Tab-separated table of C-alpha atoms in Angstrom:
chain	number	residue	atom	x	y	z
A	1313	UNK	CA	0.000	0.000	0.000
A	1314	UNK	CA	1.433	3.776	-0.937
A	1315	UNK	CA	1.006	6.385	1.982
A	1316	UNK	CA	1.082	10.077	2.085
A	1317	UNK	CA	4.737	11.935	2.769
A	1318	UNK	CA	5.160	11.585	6.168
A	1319	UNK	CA	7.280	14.213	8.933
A	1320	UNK	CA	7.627	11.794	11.593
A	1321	UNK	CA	8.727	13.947	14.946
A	1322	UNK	CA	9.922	11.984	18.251
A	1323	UNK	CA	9.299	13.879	21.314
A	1324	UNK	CA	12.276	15.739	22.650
A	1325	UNK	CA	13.890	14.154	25.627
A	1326	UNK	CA	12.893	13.625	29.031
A	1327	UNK	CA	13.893	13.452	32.249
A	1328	UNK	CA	12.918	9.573	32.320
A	1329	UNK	CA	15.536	9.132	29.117
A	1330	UNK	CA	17.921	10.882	31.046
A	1331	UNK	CA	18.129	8.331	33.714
A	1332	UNK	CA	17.541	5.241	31.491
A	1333	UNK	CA	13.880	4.612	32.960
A	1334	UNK	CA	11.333	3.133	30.237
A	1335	UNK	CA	8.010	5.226	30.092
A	1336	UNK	CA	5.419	3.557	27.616
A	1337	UNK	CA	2.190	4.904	28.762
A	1338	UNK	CA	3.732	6.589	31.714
A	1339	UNK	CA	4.911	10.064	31.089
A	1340	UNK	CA	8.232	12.773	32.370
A	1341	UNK	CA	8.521	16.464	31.306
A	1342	UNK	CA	11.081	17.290	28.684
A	1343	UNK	CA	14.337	18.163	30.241
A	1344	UNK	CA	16.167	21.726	28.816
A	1345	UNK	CA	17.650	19.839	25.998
A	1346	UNK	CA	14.284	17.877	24.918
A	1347	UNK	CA	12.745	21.490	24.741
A	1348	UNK	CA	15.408	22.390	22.371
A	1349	UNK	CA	15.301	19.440	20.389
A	1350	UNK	CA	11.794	20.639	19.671
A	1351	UNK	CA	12.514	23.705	18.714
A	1352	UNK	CA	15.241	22.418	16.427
A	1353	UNK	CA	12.290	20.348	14.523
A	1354	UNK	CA	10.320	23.931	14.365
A	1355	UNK	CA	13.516	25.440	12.762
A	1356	UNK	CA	13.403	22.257	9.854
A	1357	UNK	CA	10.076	22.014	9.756
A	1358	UNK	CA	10.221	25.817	8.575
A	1359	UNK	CA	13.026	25.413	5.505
A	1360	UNK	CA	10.122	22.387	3.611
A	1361	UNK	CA	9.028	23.972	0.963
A	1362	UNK	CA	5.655	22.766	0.649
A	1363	UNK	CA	4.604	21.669	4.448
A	1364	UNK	CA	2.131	19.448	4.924
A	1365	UNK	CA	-1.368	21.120	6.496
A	1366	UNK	CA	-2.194	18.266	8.800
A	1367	UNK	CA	-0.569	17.259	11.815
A	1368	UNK	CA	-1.214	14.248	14.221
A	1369	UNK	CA	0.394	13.570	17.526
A	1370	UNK	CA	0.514	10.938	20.509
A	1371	UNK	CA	-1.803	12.716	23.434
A	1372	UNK	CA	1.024	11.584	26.096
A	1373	UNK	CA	2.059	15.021	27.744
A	1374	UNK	CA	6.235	14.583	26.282
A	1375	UNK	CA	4.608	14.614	22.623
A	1376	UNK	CA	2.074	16.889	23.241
A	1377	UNK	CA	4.846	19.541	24.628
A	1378	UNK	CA	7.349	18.489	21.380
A	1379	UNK	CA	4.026	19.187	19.346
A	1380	UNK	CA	3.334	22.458	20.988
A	1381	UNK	CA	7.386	23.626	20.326
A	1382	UNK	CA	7.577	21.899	16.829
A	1383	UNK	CA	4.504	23.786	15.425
A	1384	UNK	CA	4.612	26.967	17.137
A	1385	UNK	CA	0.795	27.516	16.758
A	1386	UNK	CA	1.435	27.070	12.690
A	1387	UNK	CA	-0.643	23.505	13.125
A	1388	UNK	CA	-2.999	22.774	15.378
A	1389	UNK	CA	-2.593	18.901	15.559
A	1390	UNK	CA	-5.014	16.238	15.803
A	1391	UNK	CA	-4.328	13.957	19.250
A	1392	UNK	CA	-4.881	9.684	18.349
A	1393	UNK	CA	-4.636	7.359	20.876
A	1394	UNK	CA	-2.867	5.059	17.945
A	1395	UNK	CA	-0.023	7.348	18.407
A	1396	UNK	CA	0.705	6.764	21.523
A	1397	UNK	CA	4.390	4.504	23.177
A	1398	UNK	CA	4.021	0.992	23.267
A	1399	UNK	CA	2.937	-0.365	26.581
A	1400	UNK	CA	5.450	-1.550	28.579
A	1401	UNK	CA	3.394	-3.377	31.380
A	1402	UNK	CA	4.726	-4.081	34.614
A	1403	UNK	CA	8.728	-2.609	33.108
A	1404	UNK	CA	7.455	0.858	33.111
A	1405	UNK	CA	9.587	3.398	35.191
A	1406	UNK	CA	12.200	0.314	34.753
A	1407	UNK	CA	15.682	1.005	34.199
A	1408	UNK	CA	17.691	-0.598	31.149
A	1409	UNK	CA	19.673	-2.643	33.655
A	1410	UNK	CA	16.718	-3.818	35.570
A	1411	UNK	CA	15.402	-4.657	32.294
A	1412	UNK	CA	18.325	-6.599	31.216
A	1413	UNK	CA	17.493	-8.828	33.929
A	1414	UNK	CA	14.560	-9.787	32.977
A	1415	UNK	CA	14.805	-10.572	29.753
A	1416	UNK	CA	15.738	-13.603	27.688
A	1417	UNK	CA	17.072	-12.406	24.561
A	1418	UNK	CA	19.812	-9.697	23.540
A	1419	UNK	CA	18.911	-6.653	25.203
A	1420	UNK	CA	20.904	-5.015	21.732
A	1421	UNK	CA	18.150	-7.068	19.339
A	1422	UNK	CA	15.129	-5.103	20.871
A	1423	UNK	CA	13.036	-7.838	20.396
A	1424	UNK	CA	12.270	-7.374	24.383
A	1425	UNK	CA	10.516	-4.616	23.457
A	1426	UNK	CA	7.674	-6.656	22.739
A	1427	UNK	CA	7.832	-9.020	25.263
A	1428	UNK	CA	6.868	-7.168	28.659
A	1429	UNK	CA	4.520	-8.564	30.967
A	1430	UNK	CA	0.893	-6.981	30.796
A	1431	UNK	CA	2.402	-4.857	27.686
A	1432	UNK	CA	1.360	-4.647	24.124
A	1433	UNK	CA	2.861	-6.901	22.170
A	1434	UNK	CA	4.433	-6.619	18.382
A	1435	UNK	CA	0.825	-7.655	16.674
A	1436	UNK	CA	-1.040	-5.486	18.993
A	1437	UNK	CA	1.272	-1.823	18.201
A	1438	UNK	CA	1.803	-3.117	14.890
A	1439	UNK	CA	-2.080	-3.219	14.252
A	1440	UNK	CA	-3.065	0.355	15.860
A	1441	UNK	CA	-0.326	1.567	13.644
A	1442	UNK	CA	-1.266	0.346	10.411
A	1443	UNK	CA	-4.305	1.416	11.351
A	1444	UNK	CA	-3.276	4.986	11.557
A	1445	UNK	CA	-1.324	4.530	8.623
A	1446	UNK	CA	-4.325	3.018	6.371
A	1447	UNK	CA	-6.457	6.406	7.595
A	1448	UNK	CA	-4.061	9.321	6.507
A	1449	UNK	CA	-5.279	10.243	2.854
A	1450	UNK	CA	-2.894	13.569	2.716
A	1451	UNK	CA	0.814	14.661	4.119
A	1452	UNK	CA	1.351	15.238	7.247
A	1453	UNK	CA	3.670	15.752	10.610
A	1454	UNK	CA	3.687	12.900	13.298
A	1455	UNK	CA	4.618	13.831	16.701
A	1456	UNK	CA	4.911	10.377	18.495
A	1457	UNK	CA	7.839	8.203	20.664
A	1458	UNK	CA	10.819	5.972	19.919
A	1459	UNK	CA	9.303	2.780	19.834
A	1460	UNK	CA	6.107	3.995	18.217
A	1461	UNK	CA	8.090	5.787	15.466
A	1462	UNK	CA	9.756	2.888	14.511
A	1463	UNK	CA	7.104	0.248	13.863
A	1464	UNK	CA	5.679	3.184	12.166
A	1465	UNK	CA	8.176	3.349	9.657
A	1466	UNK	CA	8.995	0.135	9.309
A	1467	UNK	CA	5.508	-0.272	8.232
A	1468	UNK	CA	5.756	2.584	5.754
A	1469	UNK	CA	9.142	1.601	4.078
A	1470	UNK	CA	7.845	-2.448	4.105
A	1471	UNK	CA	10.360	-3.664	6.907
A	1472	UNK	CA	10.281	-6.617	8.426
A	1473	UNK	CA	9.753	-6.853	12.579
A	1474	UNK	CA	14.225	-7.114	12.610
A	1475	UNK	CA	14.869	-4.693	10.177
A	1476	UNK	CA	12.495	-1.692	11.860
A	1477	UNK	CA	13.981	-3.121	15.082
A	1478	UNK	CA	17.155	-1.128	13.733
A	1479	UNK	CA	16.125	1.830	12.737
A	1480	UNK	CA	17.219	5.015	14.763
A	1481	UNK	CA	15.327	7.029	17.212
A	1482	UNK	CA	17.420	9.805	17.703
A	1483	UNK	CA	15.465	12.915	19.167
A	1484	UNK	CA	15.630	16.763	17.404
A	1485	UNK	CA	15.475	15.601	13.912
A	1486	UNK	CA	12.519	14.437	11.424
A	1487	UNK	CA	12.179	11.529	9.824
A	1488	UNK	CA	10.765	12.186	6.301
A	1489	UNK	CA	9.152	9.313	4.446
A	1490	UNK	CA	8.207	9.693	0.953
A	1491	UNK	CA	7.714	6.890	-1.888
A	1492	UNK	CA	8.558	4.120	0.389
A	1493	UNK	CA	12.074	6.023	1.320
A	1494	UNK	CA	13.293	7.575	4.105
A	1495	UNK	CA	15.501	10.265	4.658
A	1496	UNK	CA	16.478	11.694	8.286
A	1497	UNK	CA	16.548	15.795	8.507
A	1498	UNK	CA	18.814	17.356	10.430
């Protein structure tokens, strides 16, 4: 399936990926340097040429602030639930080494990501995204998280569950998908 050109946005950092702690559903304010990784997506956001008039974003309080930095008032965006972090059960507010001890796989394959108790697994995000994905009928800007933004464009570029499990998730750039490509702004 072809989808619109995409400005995928992950929310600036936080004061939970400061200390290593994983927050799925569960939410920390962006630190000083999340706030200006949000502004730096305002400042790229401004050099497109043709932006896209529709934005969407998670309704978790980290996006919604990105959202609110990013835009600057240009786009008001739509909030979907579909946007939002995977669940991470019972390993939210978890720390990466607490994690590692609970896993049984390669902490560096990510496949863990999908496997926390009580927490959504890859069929479950993988659905609500597609979803999302099969609904958009013109360009837009996503504001959403790490793990959300990647099965998100791993299901745009036609990735399999290992290959998206490898794509970045770096914070104050945009991820710009277009014709089943993707190119990272910086």
């Amino acid at each position: 399936m072809s989808y619109p050109e995409l400005y995928v946005l992950r929310h600036g950092e936080t004061e939970w990926n400061v200390t290593g702690k994983f927050q799925g559903r569960q939410d920390s304010p962006l630190t000083a340097q999340g706030r200006q990784h949000a502004q730096r997506q305002r400042e790229l956001l401004q050099t497109l040429t043709t932006p896209p008039l529709t934005a969407f974003c998670s309704p978790q309080g980290r996006a919604r602030h990105t959202a609110q930095l990013a835009l600057g008032g240009t786009l008001k965006p739509v909030f979907d639930d579909r946007l939002q972090e995977i669940d991470f059960g019972v390993w939210e507010g978890k720390t990466r080494l607490e994690i590692k001890t609970l896993i049984d796989c390669p902490f560096e394959s990510h496949q863990w990501y999908f496997q926390s108790p009580k927490g959504e697994s890859y069929a479950d995000i993988s659905k609500r995204v597609k979803a999302f994905l099969n609904d958009l009928v013109q360009p837009a800007v996503i504001v959403t998280h790490g793990v959300t933004s990647i099965v998100l464009r791993g299901l745009y570029l036609g990735l399999s569950k290992g290959a998206l499990l490898q794509l970045p998730k770096e914070q104050g750039c945009i991820y710009h998908l277009s014709d089943g490509q993707e190119r990272v702004l910086r």
